[in-house]
mmCIF file of C-alpha atoms in Angstrom:
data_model
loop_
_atom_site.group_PDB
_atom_site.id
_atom_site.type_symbol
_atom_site.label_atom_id
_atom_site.label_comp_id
_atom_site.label_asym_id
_atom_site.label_seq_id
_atom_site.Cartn_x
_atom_site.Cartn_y
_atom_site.Cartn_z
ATOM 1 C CA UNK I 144 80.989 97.989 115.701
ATOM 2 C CA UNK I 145 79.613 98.341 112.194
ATOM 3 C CA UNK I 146 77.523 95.533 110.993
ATOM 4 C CA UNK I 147 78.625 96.215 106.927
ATOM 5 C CA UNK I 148 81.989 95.019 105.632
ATOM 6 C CA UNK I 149 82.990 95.471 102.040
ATOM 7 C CA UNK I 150 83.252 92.334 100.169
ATOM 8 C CA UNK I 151 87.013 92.128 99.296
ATOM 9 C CA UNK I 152 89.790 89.168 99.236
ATOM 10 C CA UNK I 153 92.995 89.694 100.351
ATOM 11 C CA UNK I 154 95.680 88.395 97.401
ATOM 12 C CA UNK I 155 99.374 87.805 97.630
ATOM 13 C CA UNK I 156 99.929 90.220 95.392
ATOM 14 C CA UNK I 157 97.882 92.802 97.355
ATOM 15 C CA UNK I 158 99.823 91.223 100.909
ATOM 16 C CA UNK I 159 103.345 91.671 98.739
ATOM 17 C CA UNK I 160 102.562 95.476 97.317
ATOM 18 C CA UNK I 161 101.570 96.623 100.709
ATOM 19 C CA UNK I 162 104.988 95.079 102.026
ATOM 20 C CA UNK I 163 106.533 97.176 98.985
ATOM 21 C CA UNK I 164 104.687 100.106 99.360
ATOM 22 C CA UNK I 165 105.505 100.282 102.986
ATOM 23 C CA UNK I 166 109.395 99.622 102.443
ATOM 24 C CA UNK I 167 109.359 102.046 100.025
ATOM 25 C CA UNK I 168 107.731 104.923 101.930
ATOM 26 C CA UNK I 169 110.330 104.318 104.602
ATOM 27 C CA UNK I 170 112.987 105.394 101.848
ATOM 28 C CA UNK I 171 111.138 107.982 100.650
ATOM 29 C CA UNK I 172 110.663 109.786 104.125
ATOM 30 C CA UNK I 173 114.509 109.616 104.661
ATOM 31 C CA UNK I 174 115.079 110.871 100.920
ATOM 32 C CA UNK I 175 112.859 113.668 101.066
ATOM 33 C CA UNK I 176 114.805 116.371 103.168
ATOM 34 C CA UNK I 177 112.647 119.406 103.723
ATOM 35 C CA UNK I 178 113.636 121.490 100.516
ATOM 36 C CA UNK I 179 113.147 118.980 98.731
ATOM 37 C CA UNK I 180 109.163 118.659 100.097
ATOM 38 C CA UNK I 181 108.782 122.484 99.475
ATOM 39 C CA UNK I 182 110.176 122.206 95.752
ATOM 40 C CA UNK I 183 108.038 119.378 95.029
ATOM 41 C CA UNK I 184 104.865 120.329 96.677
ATOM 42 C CA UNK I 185 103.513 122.388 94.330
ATOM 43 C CA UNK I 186 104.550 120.245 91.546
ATOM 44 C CA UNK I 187 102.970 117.272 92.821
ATOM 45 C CA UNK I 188 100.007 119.313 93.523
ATOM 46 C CA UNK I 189 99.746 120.156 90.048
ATOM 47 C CA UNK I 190 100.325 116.688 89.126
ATOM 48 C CA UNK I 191 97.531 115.206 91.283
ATOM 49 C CA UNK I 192 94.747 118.251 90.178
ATOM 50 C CA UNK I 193 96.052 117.228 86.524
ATOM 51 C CA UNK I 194 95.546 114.030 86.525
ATOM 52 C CA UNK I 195 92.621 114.053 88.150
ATOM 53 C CA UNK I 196 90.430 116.092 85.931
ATOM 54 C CA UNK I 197 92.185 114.583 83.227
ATOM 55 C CA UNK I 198 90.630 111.774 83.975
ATOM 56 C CA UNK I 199 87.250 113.434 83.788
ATOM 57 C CA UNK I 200 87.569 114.853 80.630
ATOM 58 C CA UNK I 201 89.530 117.715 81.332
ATOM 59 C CA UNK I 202 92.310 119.111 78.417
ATOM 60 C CA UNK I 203 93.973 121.597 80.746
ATOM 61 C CA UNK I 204 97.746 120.746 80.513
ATOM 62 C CA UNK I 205 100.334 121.019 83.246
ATOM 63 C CA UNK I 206 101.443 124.430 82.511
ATOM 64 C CA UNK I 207 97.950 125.933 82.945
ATOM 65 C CA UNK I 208 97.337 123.912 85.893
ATOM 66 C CA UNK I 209 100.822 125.687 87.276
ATOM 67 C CA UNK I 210 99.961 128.804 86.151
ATOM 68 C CA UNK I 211 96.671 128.685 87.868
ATOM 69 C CA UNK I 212 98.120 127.971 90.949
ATOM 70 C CA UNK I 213 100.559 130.834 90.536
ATOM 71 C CA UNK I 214 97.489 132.679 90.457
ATOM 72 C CA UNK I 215 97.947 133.526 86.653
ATOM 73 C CA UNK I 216 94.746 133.845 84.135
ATOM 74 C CA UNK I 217 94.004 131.614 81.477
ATOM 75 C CA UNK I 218 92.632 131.010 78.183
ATOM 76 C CA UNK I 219 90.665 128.117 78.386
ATOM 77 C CA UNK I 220 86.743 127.324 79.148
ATOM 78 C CA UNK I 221 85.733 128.569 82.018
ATOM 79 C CA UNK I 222 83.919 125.000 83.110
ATOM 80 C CA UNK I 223 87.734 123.471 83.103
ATOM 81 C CA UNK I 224 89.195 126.788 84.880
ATOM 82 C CA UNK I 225 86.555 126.367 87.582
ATOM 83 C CA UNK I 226 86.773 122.759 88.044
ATOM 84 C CA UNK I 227 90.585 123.700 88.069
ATOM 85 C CA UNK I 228 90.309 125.726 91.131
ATOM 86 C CA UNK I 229 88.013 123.814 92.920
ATOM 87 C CA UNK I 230 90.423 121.199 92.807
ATOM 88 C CA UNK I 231 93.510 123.170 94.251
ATOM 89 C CA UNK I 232 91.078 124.544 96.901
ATOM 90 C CA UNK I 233 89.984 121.326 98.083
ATOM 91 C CA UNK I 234 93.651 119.390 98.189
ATOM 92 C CA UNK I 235 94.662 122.442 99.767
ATOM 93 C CA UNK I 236 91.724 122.012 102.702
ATOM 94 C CA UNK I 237 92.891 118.097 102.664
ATOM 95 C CA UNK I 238 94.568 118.065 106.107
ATOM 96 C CA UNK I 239 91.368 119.423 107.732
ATOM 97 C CA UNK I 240 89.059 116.745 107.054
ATOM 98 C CA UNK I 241 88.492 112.932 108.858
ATOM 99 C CA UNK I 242 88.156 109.859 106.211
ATOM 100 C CA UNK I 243 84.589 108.836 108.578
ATOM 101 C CA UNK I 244 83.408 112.148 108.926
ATOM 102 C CA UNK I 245 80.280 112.393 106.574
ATOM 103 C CA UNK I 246 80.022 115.637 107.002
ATOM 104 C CA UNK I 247 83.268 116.646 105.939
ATOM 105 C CA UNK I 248 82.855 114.081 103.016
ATOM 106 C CA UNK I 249 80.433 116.810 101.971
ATOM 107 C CA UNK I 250 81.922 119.532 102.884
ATOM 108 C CA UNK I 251 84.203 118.441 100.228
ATOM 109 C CA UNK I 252 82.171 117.712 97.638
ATOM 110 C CA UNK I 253 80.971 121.708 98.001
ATOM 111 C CA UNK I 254 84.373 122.601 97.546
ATOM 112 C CA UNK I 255 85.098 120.607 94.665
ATOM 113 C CA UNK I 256 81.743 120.965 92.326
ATOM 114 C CA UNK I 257 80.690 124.756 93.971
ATOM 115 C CA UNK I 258 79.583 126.433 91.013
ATOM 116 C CA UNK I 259 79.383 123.388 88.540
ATOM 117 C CA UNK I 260 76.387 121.504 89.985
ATOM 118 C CA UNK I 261 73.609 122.730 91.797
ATOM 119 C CA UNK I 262 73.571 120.057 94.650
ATOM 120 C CA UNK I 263 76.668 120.358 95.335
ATOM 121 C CA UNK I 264 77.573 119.141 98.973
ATOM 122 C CA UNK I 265 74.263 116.869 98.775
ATOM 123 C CA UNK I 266 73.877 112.964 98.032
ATOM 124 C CA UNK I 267 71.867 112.761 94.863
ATOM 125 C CA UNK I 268 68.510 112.560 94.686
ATOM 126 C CA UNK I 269 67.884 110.921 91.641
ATOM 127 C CA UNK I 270 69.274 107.307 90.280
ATOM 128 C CA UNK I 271 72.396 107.237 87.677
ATOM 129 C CA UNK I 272 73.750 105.119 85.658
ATOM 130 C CA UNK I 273 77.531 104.739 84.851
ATOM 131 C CA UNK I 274 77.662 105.015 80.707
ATOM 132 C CA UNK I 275 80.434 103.730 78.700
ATOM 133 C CA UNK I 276 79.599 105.337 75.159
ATOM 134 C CA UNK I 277 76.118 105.120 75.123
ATOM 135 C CA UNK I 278 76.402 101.614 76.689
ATOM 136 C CA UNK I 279 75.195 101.643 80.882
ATOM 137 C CA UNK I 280 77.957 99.608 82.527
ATOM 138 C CA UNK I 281 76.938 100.221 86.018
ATOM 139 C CA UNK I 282 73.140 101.034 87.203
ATOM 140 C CA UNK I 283 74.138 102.704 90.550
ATOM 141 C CA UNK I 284 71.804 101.682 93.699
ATOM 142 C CA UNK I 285 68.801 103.822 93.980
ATOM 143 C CA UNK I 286 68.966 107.393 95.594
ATOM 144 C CA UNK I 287 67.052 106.637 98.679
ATOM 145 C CA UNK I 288 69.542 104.097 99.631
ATOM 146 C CA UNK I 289 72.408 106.133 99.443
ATOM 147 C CA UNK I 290 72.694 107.932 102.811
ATOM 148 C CA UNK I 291 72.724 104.491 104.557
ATOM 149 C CA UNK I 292 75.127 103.455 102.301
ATOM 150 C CA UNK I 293 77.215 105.960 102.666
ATOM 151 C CA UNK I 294 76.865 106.181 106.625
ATOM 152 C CA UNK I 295 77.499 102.209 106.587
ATOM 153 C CA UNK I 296 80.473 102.510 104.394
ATOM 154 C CA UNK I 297 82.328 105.149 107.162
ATOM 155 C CA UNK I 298 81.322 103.585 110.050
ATOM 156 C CA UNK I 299 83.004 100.504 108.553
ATOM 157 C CA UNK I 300 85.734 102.642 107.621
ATOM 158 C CA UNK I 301 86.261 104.469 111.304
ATOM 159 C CA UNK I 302 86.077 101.194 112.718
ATOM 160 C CA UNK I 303 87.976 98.851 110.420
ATOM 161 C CA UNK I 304 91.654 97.354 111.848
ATOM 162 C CA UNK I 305 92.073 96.609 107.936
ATOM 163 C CA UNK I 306 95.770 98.212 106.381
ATOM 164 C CA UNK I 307 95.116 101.662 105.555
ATOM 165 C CA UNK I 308 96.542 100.966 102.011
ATOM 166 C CA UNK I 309 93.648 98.602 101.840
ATOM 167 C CA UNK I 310 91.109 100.441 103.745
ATOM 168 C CA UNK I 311 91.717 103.363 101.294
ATOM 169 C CA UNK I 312 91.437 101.143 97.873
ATOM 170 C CA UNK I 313 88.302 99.281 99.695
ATOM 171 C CA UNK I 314 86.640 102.942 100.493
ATOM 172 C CA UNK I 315 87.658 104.231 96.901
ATOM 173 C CA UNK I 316 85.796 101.531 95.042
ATOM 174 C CA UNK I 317 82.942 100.925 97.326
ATOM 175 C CA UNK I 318 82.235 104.999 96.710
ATOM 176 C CA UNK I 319 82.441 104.453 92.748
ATOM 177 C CA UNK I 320 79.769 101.646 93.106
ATOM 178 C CA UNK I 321 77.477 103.633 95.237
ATOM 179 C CA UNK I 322 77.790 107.028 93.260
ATOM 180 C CA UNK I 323 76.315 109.087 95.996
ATOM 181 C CA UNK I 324 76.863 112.308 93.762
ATOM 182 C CA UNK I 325 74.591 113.619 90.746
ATOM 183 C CA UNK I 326 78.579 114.415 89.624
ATOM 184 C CA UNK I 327 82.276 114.389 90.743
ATOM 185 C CA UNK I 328 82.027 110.944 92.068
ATOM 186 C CA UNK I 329 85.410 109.850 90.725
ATOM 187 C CA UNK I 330 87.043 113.311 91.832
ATOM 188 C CA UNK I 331 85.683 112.299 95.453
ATOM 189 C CA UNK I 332 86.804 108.564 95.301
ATOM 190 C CA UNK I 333 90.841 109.605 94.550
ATOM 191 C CA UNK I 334 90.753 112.736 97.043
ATOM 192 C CA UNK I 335 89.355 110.898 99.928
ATOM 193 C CA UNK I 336 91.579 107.850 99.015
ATOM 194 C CA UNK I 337 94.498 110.446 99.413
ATOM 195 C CA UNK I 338 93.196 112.086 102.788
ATOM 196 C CA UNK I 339 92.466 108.675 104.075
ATOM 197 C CA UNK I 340 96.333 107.559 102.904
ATOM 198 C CA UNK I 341 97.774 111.065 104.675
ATOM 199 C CA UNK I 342 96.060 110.398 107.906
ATOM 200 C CA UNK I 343 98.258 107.147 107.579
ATOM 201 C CA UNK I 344 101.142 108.883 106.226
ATOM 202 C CA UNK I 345 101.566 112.866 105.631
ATOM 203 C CA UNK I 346 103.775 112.305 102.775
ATOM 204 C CA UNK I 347 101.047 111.097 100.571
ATOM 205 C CA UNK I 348 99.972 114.473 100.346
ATOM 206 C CA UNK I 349 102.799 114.931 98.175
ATOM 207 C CA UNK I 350 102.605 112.132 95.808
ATOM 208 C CA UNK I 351 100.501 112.549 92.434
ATOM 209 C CA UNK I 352 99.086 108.855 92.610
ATOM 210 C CA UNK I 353 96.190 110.864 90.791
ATOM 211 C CA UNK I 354 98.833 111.316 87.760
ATOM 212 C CA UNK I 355 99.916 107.729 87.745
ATOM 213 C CA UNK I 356 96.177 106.609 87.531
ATOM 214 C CA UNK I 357 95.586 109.091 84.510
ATOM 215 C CA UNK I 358 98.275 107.148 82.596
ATOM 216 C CA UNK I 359 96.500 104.281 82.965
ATOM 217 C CA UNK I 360 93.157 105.056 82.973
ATOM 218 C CA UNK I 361 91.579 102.446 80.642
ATOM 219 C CA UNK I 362 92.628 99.628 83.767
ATOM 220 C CA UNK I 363 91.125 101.793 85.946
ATOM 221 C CA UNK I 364 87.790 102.079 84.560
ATOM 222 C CA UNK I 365 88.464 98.237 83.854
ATOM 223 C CA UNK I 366 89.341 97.064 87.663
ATOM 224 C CA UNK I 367 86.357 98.723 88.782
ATOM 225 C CA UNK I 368 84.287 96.952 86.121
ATOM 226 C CA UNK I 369 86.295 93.827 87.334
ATOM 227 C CA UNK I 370 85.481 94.514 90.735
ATOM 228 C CA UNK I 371 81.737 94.848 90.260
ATOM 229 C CA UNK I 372 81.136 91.603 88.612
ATOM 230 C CA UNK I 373 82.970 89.894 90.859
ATOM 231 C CA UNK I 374 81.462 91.356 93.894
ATOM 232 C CA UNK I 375 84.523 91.342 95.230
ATOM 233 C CA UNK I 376 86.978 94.681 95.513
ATOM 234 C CA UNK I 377 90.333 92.888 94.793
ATOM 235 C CA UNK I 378 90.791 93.271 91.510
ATOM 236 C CA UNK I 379 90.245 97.610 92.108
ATOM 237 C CA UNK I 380 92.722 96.838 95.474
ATOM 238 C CA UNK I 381 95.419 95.245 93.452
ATOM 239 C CA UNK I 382 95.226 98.165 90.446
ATOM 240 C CA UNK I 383 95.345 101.044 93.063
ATOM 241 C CA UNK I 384 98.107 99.665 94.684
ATOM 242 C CA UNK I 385 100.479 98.931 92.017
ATOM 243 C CA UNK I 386 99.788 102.673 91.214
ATOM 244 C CA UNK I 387 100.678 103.953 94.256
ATOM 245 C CA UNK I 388 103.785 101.551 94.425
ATOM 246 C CA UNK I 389 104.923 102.787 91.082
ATOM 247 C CA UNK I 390 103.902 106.070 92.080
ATOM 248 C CA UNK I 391 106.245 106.182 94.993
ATOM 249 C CA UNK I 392 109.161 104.308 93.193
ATOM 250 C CA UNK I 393 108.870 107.753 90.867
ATOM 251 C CA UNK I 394 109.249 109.883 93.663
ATOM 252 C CA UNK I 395 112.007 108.133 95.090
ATOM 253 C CA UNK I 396 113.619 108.426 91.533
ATOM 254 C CA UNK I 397 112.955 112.512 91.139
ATOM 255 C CA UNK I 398 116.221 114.026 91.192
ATOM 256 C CA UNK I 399 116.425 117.588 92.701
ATOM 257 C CA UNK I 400 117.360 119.133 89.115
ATOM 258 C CA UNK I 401 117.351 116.852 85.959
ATOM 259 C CA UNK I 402 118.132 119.871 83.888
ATOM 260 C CA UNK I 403 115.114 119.939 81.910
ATOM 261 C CA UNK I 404 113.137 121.652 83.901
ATOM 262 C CA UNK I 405 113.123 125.104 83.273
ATOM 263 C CA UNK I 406 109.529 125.257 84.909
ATOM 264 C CA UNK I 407 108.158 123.275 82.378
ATOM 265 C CA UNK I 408 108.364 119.784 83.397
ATOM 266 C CA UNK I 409 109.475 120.147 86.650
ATOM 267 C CA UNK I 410 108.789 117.323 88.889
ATOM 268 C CA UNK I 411 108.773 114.668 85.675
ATOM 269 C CA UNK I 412 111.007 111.939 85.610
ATOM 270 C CA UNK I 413 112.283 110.921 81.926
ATOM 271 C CA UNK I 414 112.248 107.251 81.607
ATOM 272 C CA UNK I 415 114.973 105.711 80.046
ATOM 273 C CA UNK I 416 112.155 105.447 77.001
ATOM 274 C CA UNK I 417 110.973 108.601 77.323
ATOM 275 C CA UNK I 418 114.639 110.042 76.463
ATOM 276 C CA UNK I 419 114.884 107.250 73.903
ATOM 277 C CA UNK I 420 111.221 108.601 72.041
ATOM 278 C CA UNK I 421 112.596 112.334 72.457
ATOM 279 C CA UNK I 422 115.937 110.984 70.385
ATOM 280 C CA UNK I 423 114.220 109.602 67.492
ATOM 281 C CA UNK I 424 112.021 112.263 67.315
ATOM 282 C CA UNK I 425 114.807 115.041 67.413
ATOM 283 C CA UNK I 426 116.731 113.135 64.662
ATOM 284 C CA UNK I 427 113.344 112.575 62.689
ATOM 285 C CA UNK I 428 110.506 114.585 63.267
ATOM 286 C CA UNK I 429 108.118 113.396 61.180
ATOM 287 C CA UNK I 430 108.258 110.214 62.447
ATOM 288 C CA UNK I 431 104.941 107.819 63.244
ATOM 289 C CA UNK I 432 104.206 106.277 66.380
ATOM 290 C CA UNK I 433 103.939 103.160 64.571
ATOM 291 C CA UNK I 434 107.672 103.685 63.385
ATOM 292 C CA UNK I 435 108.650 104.465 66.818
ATOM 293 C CA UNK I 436 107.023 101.205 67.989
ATOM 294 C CA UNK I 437 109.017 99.643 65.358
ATOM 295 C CA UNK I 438 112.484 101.391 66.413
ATOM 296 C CA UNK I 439 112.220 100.574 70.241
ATOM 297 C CA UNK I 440 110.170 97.240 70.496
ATOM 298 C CA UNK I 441 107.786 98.650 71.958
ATOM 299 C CA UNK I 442 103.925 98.410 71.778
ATOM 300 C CA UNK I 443 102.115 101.488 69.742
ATOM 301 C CA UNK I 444 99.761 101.771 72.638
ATOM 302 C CA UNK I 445 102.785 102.420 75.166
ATOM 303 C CA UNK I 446 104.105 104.442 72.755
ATOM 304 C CA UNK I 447 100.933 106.700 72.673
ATOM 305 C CA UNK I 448 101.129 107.006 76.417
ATOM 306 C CA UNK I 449 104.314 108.385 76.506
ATOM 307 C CA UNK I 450 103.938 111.074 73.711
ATOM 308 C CA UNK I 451 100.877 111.750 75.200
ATOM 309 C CA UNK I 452 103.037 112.599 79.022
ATOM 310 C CA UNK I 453 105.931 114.249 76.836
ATOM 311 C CA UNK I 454 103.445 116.368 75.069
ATOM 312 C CA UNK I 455 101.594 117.758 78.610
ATOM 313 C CA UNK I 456 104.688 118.047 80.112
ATOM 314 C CA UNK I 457 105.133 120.952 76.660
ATOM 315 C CA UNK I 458 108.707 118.768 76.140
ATOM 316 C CA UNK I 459 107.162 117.657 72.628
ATOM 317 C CA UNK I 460 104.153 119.578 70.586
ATOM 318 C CA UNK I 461 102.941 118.552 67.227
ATOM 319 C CA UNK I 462 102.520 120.890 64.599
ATOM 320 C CA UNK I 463 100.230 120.158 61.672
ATOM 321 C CA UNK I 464 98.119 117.261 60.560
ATOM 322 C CA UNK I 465 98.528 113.402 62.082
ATOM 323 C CA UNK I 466 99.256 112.442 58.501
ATOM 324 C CA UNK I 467 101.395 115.358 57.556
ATOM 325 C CA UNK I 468 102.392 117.569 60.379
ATOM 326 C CA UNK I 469 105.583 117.043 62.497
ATOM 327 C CA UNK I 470 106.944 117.078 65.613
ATOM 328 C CA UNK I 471 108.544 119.992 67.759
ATOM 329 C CA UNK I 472 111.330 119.284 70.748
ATOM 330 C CA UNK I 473 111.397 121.980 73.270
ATOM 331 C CA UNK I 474 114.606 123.924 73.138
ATOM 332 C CA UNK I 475 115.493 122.363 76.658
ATOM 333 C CA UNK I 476 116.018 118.919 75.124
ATOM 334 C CA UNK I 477 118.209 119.986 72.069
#
């Protein structure tokens, strides 16, 4: 038996979203006929790749992601195209790997950071700091410590009766704070949160939480900061879950053909906002964000967030200046 456990509280909230989570998976299994899974799989595939470099820094939108895994070229920077295919490559390998094994753990750090870091497939050897601007937020734990970390961390994870919705948002965290990678740590923290999740459930391979997580990525960054002053991983639990719930409850809500898709947006589910935003701007394309706030009640900040979706998506596309440019509705939505 392993002698490390994580330090991590179980909530009600975190009790009630893995009761929700696990209703709601039974509903999605019986939704999703297998058409539908084919349709969706490579949409979802190019959500999850999205939204996960997105979150890195990455500007490559959904159509390039799609087009690069239709095996199309590119104009972009060749860091982001790489990163970009390392990405499909290693979700595609997902199903051969085991959440314990440390050697596939590495194995799939190779795959994801060949060609854009030298030690790739290795723990660091040299100590990091997590910056925020050019403020350190988190001073990882020093290099020499990290392969008994890491081997701690997976035996408690091969041996651990804990809820694999848990297990997985206890593994993802506890990986962030011990940074065993000179880069790609956050990469390795969603994708082996989502291999660890399909060995509990295959259909996880097919939903984007990655995407959901992009959309809020400020709480994120903010539940792991949470998570590390409390020395305690709840805080990071209760976040990841509520984005897979929600994440799931989207899936469940995909239609087969909303009519906008025209390979585009395919896979995207409007809100009942999102259609509302599309409206206003139609009827008034120079319209601000802040006037949008103003029109739907709405905070500017959730406002941002969904142009921000619309425009990836290509539904939306501003032309000009913030000040005095305009917006542009894609034909589909006229």
């Amino acid at each position: 038996m392993p002698k490390y456990t994580p330090p991590f509280t179980l909530s009600n909230k975190i009790l009630t979203l893995v009761a929700q989570i696990s209703e709601q998976i039974g509903r999605l299994t019986i939704q999703q006929e297998q058409e539908k899974l084919l349709r969706l799989r490579k949409v979802n595939r190019m959500r999850t790749v999205q939204g996960s470099l997105a979150i890195e820094g990455s500007t490559l939108t959904q159509q390039q992601i799609t087009a690069i895994l239709d095996g199309k070229r590119i104009i972009a920077p060749p860091k982001e195209v790489q990163e970009a295919h390392n990405a499909i490559s290693t979700y595609d390998a997902l199903a051969k790997w085991q959440p314990a094994n440390s050697k596939h753990l590495l194995a799939a750090h190779q795959l994801m950071m060949k060609g854009l870091v030298k030690d790739a497939g290795m723990y660091r050897q040299e100590g990091v700091g997590v910056m925020s601007g050019e403020q350190v937020v988190h001073m990882a734990p020093q290099a020499e410590r990290v392969p008994k970390l890491m081997a701690d961390l997976l035996q408690w994870l091969k041996h651990s009766d804990v809820h694999p919705l848990i297990a997985s948002c206890v593994f993802h965290y506890e990986l962030e704070f011990i940074h065993p990678f000179s880069d790609g740590n956050g990469r390795m923290g969603r994708l082996w949160q989502t291999l660890i999740l399909s060995k509990w459930h295959e259909v996880f391979v097919n939903i984007p939480v990655e995407s959901m997580v992009y959309q809020h990525q400020d709480n994120y960054y903010l539940a792991i900061r949470q998570s590390t002053h409390q020395t305690d991983s709840a805080p990071f639990i209760e976040f990841m879950l509520q984005m897979i719930y929600d994440a799931i409850l989207e899936a469940n809500n995909t239609p087969l053909n909303d009519g906008l898709n025209d390979g585009l947006n395919d896979g995207l589910k409007l809100t009942a906002l999102d259609k509302e935003v599309i409206k206003l701007i139609t009827n008034n394309t120079h319209i601000t964000h802040m006037q949008l706030s103003d029109e739907l009640g709405k905070s500017v900040r959730t406002i941002e967030r969904r142009i921000k979706i619309l425009k990836e998506a290509g539904l939306i596309k501003r032309i000009g200046a913030k000040k005095t440019g305009y917006w542009q509705v894609h034909d589909s939505l006229k």
